[in-house]
Coordinates of C-alpha atoms in Angstrom, one line a residue:
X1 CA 9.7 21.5 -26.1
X2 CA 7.4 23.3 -24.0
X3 CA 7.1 20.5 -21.5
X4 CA 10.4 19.9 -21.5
X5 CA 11.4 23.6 -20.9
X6 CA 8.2 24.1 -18.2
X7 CA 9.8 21.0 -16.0
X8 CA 13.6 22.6 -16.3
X9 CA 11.9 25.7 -15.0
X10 CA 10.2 23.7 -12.2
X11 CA 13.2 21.8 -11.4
X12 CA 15.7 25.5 -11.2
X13 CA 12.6 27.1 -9.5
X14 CA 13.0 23.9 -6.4
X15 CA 16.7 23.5 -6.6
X16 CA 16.8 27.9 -5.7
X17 CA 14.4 27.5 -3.2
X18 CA 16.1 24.3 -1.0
X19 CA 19.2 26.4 -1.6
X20 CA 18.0 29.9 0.3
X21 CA 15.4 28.2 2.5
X22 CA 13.4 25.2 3.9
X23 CA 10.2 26.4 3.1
X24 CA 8.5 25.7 0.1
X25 CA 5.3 26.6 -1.6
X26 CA 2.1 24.3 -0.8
X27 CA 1.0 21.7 -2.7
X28 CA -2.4 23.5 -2.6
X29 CA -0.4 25.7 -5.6
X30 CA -0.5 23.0 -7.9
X31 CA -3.6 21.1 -7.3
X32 CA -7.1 22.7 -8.2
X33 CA -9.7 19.6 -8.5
X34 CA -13.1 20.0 -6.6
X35 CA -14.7 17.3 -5.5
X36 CA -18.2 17.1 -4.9
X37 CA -19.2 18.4 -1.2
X38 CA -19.0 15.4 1.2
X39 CA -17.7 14.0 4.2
X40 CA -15.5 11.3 2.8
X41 CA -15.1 9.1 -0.8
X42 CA -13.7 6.1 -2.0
X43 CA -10.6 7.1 -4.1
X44 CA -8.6 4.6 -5.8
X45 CA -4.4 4.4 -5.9
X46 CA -1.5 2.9 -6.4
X47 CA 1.6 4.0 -4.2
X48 CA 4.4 1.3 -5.5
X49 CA 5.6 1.7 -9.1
X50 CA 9.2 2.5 -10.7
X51 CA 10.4 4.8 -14.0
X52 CA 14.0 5.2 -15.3
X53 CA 14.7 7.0 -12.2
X54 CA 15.8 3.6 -10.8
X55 CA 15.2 0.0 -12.6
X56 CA 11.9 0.8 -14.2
X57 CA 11.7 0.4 -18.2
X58 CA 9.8 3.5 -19.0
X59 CA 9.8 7.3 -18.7
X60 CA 8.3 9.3 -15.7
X61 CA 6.2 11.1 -17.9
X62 CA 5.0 7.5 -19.3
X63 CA 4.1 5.8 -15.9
X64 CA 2.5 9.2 -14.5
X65 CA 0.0 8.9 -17.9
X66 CA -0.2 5.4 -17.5
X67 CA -1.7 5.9 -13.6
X68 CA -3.9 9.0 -15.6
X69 CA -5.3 6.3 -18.0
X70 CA -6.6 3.7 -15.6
X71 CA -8.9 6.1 -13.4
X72 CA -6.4 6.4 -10.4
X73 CA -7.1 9.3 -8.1
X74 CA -4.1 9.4 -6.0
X75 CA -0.6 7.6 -7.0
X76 CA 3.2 7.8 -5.5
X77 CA 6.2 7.5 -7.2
X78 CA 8.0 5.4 -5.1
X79 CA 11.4 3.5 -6.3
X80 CA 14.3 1.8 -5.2
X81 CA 17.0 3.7 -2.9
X82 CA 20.6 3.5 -3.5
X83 CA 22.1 5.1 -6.6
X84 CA 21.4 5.1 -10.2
X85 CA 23.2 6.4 -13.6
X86 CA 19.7 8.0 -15.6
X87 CA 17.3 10.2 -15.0
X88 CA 13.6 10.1 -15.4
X89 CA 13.8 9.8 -19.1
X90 CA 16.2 7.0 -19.3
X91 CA 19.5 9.8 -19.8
X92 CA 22.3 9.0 -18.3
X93 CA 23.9 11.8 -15.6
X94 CA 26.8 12.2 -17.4
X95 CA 25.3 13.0 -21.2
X96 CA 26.5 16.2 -22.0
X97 CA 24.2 17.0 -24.4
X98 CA 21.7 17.2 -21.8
X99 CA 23.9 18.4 -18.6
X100 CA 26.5 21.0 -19.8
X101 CA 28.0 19.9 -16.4
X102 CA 27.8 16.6 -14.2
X103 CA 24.7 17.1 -11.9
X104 CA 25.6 14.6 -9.7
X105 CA 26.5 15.5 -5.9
X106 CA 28.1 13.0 -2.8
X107 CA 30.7 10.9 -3.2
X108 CA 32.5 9.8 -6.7
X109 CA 30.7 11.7 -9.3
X110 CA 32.8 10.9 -12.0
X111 CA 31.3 7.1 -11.7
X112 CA 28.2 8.5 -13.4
X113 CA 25.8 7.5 -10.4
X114 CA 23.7 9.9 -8.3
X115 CA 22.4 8.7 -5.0
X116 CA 18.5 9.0 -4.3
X117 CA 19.0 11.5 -1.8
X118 CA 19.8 13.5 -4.4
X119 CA 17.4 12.5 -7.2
X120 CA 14.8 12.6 -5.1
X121 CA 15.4 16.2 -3.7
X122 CA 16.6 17.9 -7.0
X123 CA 14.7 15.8 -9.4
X124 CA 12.0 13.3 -8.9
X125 CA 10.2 16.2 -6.7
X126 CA 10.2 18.8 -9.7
X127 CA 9.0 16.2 -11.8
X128 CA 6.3 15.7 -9.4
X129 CA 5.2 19.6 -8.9
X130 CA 4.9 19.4 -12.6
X131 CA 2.9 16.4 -13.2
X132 CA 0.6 17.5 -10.3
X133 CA 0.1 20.6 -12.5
X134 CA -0.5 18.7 -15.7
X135 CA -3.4 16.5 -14.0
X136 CA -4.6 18.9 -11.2
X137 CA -7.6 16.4 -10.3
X138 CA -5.1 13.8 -9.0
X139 CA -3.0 13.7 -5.8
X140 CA 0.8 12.3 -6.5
X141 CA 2.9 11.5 -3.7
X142 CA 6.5 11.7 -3.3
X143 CA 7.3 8.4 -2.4
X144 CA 10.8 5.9 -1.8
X145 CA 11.1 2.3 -1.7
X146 CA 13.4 1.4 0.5
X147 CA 15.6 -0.8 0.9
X148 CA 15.5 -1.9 4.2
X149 CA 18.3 -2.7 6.7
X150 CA 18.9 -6.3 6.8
X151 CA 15.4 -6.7 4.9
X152 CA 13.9 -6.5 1.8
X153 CA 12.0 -4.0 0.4
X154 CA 9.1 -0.8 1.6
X155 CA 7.2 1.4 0.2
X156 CA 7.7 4.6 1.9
X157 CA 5.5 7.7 1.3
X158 CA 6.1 11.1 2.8
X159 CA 3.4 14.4 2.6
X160 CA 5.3 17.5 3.2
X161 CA 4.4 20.8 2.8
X162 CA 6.9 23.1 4.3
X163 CA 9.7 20.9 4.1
X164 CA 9.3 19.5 0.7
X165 CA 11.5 16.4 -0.5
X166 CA 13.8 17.4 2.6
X167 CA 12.2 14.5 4.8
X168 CA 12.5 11.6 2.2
X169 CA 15.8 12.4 1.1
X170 CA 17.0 12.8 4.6
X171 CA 15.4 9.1 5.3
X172 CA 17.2 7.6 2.2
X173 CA 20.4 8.9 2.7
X174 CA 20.8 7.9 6.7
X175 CA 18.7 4.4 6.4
X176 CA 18.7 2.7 2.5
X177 CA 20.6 -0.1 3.1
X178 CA 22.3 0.5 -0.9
X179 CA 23.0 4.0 -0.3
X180 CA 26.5 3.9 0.2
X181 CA 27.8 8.0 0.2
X182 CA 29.1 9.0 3.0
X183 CA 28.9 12.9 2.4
X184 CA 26.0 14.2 4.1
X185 CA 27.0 12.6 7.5
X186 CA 27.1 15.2 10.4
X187 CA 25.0 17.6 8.3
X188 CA 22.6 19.2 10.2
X189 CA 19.0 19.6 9.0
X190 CA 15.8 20.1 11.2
X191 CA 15.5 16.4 11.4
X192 CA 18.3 16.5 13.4
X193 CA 21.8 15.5 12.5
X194 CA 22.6 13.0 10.0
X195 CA 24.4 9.5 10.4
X196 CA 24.5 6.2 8.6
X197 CA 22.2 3.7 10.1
X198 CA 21.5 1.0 7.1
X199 CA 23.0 -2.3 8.3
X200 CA 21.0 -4.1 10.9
X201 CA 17.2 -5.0 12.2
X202 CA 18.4 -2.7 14.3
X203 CA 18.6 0.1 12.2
X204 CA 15.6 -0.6 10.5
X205 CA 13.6 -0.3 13.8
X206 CA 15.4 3.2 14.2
X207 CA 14.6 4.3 10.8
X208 CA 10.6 3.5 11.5
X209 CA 11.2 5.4 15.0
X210 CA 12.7 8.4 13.1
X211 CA 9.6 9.2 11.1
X212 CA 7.4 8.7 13.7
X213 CA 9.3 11.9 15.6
X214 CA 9.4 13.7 12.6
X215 CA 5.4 13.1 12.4
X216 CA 5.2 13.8 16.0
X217 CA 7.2 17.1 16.1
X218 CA 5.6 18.2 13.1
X219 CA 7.9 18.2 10.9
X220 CA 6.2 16.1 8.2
X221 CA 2.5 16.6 7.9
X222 CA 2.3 12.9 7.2
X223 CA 4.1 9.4 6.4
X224 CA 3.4 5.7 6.3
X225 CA 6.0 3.3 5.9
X226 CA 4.1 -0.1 4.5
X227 CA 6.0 -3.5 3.8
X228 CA 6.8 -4.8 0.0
X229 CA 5.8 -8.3 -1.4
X230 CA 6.9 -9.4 2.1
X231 CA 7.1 -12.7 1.5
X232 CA 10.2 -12.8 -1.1
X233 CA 13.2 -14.4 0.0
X234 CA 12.1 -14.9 3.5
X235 CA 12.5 -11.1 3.9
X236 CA 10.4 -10.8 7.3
X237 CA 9.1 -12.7 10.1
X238 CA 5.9 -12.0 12.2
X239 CA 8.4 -10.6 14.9
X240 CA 10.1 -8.0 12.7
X241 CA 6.5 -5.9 11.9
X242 CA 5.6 -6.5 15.4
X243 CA 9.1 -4.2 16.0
X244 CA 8.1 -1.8 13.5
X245 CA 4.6 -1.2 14.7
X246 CA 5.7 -0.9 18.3
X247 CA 7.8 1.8 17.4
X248 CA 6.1 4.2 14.9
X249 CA 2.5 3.0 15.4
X250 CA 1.3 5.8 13.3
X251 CA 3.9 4.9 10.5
X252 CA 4.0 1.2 10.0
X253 CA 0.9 0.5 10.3
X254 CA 0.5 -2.4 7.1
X255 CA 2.1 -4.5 4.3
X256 CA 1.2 -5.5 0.7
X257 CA -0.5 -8.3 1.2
X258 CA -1.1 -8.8 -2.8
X259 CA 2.0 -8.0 -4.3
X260 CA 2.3 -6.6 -7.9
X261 CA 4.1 -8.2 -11.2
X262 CA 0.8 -10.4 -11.1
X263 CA 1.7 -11.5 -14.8
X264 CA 4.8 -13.5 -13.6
X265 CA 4.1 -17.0 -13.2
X266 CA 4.5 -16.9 -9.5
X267 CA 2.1 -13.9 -8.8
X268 CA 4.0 -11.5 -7.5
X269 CA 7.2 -14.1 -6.7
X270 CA 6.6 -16.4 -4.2
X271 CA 9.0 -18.1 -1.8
X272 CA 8.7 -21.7 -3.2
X273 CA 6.5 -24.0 -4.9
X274 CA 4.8 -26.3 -2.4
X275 CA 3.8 -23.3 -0.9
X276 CA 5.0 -24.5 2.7
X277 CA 6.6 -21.2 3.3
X278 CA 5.0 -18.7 1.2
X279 CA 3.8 -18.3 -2.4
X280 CA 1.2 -16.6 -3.7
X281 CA -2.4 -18.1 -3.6
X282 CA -5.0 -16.3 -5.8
X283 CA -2.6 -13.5 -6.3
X284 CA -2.5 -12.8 -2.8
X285 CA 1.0 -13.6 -0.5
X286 CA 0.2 -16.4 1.9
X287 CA 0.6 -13.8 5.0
X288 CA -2.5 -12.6 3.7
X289 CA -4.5 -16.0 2.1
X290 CA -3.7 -18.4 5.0
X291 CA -6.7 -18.2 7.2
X292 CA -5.0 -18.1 10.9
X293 CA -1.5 -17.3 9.4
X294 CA 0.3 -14.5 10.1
X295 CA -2.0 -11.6 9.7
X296 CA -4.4 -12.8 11.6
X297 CA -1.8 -13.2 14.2
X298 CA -1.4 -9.5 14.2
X299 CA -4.8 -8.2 14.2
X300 CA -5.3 -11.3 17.3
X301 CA -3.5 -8.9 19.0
X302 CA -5.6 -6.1 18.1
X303 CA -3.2 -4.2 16.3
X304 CA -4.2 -1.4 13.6
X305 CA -2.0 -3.5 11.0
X306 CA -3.9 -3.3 7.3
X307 CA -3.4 -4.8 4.3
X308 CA -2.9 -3.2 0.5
X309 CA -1.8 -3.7 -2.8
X310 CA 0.3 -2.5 -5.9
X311 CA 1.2 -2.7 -9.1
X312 CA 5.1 -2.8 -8.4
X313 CA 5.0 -1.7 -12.0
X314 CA 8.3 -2.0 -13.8
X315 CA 7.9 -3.2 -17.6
X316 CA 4.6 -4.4 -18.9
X317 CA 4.1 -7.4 -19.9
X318 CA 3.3 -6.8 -23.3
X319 CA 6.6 -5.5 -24.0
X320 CA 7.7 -8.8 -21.9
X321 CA 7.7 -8.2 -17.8
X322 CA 5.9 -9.2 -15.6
X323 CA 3.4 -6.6 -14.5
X324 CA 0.6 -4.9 -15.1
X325 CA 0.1 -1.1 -15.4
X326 CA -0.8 1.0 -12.2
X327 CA -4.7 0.3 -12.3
X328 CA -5.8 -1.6 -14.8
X329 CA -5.6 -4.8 -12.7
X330 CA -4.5 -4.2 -8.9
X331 CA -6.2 -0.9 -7.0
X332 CA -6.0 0.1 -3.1
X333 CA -9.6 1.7 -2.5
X334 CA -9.4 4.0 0.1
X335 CA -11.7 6.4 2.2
X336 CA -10.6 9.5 2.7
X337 CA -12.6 12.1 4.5
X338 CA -12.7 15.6 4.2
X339 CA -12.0 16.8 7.2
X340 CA -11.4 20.4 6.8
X341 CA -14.7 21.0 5.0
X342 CA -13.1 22.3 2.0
X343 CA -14.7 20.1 -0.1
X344 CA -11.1 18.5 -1.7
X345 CA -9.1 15.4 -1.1
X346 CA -5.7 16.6 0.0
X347 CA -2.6 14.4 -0.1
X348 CA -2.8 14.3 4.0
X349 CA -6.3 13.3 4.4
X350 CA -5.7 9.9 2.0
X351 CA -2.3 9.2 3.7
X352 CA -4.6 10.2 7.0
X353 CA -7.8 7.0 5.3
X354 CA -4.4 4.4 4.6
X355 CA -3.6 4.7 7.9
X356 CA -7.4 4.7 9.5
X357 CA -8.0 0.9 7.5
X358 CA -11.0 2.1 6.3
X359 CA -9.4 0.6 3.0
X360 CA -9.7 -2.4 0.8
X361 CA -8.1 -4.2 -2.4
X362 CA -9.6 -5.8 -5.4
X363 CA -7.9 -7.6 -8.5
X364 CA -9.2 -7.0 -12.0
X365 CA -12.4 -4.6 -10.7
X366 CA -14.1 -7.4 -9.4
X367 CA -15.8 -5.0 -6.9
X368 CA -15.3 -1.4 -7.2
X369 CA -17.6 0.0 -4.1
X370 CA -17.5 -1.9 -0.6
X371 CA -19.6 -0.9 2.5
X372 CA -18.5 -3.2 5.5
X373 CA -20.0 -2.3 8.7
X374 CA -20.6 -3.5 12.2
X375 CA -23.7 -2.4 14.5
X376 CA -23.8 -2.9 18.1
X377 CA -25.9 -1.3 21.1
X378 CA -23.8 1.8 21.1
X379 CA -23.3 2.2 17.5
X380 CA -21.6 0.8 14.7
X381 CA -17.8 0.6 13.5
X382 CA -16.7 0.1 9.6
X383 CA -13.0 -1.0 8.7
X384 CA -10.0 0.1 10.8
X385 CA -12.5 1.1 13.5
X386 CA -13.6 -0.6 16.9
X387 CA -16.0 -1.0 18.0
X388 CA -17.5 -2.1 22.4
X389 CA -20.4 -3.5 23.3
X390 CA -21.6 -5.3 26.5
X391 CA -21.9 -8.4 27.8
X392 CA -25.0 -8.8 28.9
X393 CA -26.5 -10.4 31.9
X394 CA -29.6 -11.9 29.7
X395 CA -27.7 -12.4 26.8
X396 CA -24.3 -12.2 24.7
X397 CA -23.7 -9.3 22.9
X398 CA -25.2 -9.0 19.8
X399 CA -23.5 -8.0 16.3
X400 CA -24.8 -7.4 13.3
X401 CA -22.5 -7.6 9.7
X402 CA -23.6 -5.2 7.0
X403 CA -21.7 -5.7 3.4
X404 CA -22.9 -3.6 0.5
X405 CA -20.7 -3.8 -3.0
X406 CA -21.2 -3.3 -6.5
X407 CA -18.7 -4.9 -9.7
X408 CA -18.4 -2.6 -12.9
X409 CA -20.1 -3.2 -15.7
X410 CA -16.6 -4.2 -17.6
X411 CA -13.1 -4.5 -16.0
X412 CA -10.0 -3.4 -18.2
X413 CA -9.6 -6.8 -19.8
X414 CA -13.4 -6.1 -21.2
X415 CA -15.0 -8.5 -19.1
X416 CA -18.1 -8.0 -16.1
X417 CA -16.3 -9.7 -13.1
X418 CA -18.7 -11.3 -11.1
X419 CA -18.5 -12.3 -7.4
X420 CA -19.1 -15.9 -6.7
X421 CA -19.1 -16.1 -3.0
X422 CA -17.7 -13.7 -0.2
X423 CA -16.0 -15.3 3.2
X424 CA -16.7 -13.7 6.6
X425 CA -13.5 -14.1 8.5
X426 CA -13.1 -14.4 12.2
X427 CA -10.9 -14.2 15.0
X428 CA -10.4 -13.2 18.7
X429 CA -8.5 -10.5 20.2
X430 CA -6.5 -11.4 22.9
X431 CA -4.1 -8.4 22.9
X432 CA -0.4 -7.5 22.3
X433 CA 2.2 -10.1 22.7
X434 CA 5.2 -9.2 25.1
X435 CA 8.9 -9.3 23.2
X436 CA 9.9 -11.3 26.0
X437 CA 7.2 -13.8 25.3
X438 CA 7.9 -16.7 23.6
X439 CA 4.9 -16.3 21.7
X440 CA 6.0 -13.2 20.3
X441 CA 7.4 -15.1 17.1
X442 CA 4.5 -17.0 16.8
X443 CA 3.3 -16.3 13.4
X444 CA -0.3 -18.3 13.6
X445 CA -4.1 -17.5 15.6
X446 CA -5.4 -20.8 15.9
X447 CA -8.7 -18.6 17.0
X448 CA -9.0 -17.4 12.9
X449 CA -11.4 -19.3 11.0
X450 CA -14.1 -18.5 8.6
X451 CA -17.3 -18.3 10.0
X452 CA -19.8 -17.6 7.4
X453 CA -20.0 -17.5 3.4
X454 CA -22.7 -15.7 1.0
X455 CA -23.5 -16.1 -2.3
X456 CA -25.9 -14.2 -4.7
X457 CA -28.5 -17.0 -2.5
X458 CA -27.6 -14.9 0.4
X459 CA -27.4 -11.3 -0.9
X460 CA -30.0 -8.7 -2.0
X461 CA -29.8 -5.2 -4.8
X462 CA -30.8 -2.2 -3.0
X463 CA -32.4 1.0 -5.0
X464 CA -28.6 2.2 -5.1
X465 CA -27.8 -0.8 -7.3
X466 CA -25.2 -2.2 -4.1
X467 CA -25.6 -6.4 -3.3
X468 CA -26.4 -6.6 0.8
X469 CA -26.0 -9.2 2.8
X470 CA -26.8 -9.3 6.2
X471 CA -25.8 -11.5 9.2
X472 CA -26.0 -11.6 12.6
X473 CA -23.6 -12.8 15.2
X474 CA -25.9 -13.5 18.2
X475 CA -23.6 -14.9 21.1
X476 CA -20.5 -13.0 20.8
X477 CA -19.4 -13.1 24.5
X478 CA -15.4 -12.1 23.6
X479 CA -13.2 -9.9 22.0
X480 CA -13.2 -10.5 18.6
X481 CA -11.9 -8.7 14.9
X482 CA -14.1 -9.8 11.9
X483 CA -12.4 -9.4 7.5
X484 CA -13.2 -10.1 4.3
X485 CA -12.7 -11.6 1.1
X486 CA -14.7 -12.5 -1.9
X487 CA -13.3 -14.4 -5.3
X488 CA -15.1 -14.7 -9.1
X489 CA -14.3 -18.7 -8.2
X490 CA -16.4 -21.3 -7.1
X491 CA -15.5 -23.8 -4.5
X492 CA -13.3 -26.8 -5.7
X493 CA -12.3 -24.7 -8.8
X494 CA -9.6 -27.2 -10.1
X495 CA -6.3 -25.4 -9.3
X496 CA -7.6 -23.0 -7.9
X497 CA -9.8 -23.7 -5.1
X498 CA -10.2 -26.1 -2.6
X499 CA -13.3 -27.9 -1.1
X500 CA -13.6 -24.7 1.6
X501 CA -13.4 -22.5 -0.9
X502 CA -9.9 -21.3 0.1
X503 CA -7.1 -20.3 -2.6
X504 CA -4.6 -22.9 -3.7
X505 CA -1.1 -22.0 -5.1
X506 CA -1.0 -20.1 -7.8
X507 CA 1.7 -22.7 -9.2
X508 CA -0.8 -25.6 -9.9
X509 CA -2.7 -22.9 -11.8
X510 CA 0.0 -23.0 -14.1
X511 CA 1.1 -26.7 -13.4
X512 CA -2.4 -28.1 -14.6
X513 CA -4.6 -25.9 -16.2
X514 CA -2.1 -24.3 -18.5
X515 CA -3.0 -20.8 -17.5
X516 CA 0.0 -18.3 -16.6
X517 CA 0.5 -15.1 -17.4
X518 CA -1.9 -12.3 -17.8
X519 CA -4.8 -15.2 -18.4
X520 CA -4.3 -16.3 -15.1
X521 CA -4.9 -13.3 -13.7
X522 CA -8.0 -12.0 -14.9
X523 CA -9.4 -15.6 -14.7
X524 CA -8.6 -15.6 -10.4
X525 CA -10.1 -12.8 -9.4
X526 CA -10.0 -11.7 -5.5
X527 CA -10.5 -8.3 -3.2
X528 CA -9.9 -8.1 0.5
X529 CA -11.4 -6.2 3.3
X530 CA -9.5 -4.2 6.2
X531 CA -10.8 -6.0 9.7
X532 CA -13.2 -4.2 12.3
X533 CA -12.5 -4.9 15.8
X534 CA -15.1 -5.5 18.4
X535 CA -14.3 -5.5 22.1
X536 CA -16.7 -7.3 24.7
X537 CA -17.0 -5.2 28.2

């Protein structure tokens, strides 16, 4: 009852204060963990994930203890847009034991369904003020996942001191492609007036645009806006995040390249079973797996477009869904530094590391540390950064690969994961692709290729415990962006690797080994590294 009555007060104490003015107390209130004294750490999270607030299958309070449980150090509620008939606790709007009156604002509140604008303003923030005070060495986001204009799905996160949940709920009502009330439009708020714009490609660009003015102007002290299992039901092409990138570079700046509900059969629900157009392969969508597919046709180009995964959690799948919960299997590891000196992680400086690259995934803890560096004659770049070097009259440039990682002891399924090999990716940088080009749906680098892999043959333990490997890249007379990945499986793995060592639908997994499920999972282990880009002068 305590709890209960703490959160009500939390929840009267925002509603008062959006009502007389737009500026809200700090998040600095509410958060009071120290971390040790240093320029940057790794801190793991998980910013896709869903309660009773929208189709989720357990309370808020559940899934923020659940994220608690597994070690995460920063997490974001972020759900579906549109409208909904419960609350956070699975109580529906219109329970008058529990709402003396109907809560519910906009258009038709008799139905029993409040839009998210709302929710998310009146109650999924409170709840979040009050969960940051419950576990004060965590950062929690206020995230959205939105549905997006003749799309699929996005996880959108927004950090906001001075304006709250005002930003987000703005962004929902105006662009969610379910959110059908009408009653805000014409409002004005300092984002500007508001309008519907949830219908087209079109729109979707706009809605990417608006958040990179509000970043711009200030208004938001940060956002990202980062693609959901984007290979679902043919949801995006390669021409569609070149739109969003070109127009809120600072915003949409990546994609979930592993997807969560890893327990389903299909790994995260793949686009067919041959795998010709998606699918996932070692848990990982084939955007991601297919060595010169489509993201390496992005970072050709050179663009700051990274790579991340989720949970997606909904139900888990002991209780029969399909996912895992935030943590124990999937974690983004990402490097925030501390850049006011103040010896803390805030919210802004790991929304500030997602959007630097200096970021990495792993399934099932295979690593849980990963150092991956490049040196060249004026210094050295690690992931997200570039990097130029010369050309030189006696010789090509020289480059020289550092990778330093370390496995836990035991993984949440009770088992030392163990890397079996790592692949050192490659591909040239040619630049960005006109929209008038042809090539500018071209979803392939024929350039990408692997061009090196180490196993425990090729690595070393330093006194810190890390595996090194070192390698040199001795005639590297162009342009070129270098990645990662690394896998528990051996080469020609039946099912589940091929002769190159590359990952084969997750399907024949199922199809011929009789492994599905949760065993499949923890027995195809993968992580992924964030590129570093090397220019040639």
């Amino acid at each position: 009852m305590v709890r209960g009555r703490r959160k009500t007060l939390v929840k009267v104490a925002v509603a008062a204060a959006l009502s007389a003015s737009l500026c809200l107390g700090t998040v600095d209130d509410v958060e009071a963990k120290h971390y040790k004294d240093s320029k940057s750490e790794w801190l793991s999270g998980d910013f896709h994930q869903h309660t009773y607030y929208t189709d989720g299958s357990t309370t808020f309070d559940f899934v923020m203890e659940k994220n608690n449980e597994f070690g995460l150090d920063w997490w974001a509620n972020s759900e579906h847009g549109g409208s909904r008939n419960r609350d956070g606790e699975g109580d529906s709007w219109l329970d008058t034991t529990k709402y003396s009156e109907n809560p519910i604002l906009g258009d038709n509140p008799e139905v029993g369904y409040m839009y998210r604008w709302q929710s998310l303003r009146d109650f999924v923030y409170p709840d979040i003020l009050a969960t940051r005070g419950l576990y004060p060495e965590k950062r929690i986001f206020s995230g959205l996942e939105w549905n997006v204009p003749a799309h699929e799905h996005c996880s959108v996160g927004v950090v906001s001191d001075m304006m709250g949940p005002l930003a987000i709920s703005g962004f929902e009502y105006q662009f969610d492609k379910s959110d059908k009330d009408t009653s805000r439009t014409g409002e004005w708020t300092p984002f500007g007036v508001l309008s519907k714009q949830n219908s087209t490609h079109e729109d979707s660009v706009a809605a990417c645009a608006w958040m990179q003015d509000q970043y711009e102007r200030g208004l938001i002290d940060n956002a990202w806006i980062i693609f959901a299992h984007i290979e679902r039901a043919e949801a995006y092409q390669i021409e569609h995040f070149r739109d969003f990138n070109n127009a809120a570079p600072d915003i949409c700046f990546g994609f979930e390249g592993a997807p969560g509900h890893q327990v389903n059969s299909k790994r995260g629900f793949g686009r067919d079973r041959d795998g010709a157009y998606g699918g996932a392969f070692g848990g990982v969508g084939s955007f991601t797996a297919e060595v010169a597919g489509l993201w390496d046709a992005l970072l050709g180009e050179g663009r700051r477009w990274f790579n991340f995964a989720n949970s997606d959690y909904h139900k888990h799948w002991t209780a029969g869904g399909d996912d895992f919960y935030p943590g124990e299997y999937q974690k983004t590891y990402v490097n925030a530094e501390d850049s006011d000196g103040d010896g803390e992680y805030s919210l802004n400086e790991i929304a500030d590391g997602l959007r630097s690259g200096n970021a990495y995934f792993a399934h099932g803890d295979l690593i849980n540390a990963l150092e991956f560096t490049a040196y060249g004659q004026t210094g050295k770049a690690v992931m997200g950064q570039e990097m130029h070097i010369k050309n030189r009259r006696w010789g090509k440039g020289p480059v020289l690969i550092t990778i330093k990682f370390k496995s836990p002891a035991l993984n949440n399924n009770g088992e030392t994961p163990e890397v079996d090999h790592i692949d050192l990716i490659a591909g040239k940088i040619t630049g960005k692709i006109d929209p008038a080009s042809p090539d500018y749906t071209k979803a392939t680098n024929d350039t990408a290729k692997v061009i090196a892999t180490f196993t425990q043959d090729n690595w070393k333990v330093d006194r810190e415990g890390y595996n090194v490997i070192t390698y040199r890249v001795k005639d590297l007379d162009e342009s070129m962006y270098f990645r990662l990945r690394g896998t528990n499986l051996a080469v020609n793995t039946p099912s589940e690797t091929d002769a190159d060592g590359n990952p084969l639908s997750d399907f024949l997994a199922t199809d011929n080994l009789g492994l599905d499920g949760a065993a499949e999972a923890w027995a195809d282990l993968w992580f992924y590294s964030n590129p570093i880009f090397v220019y040639v002068r």
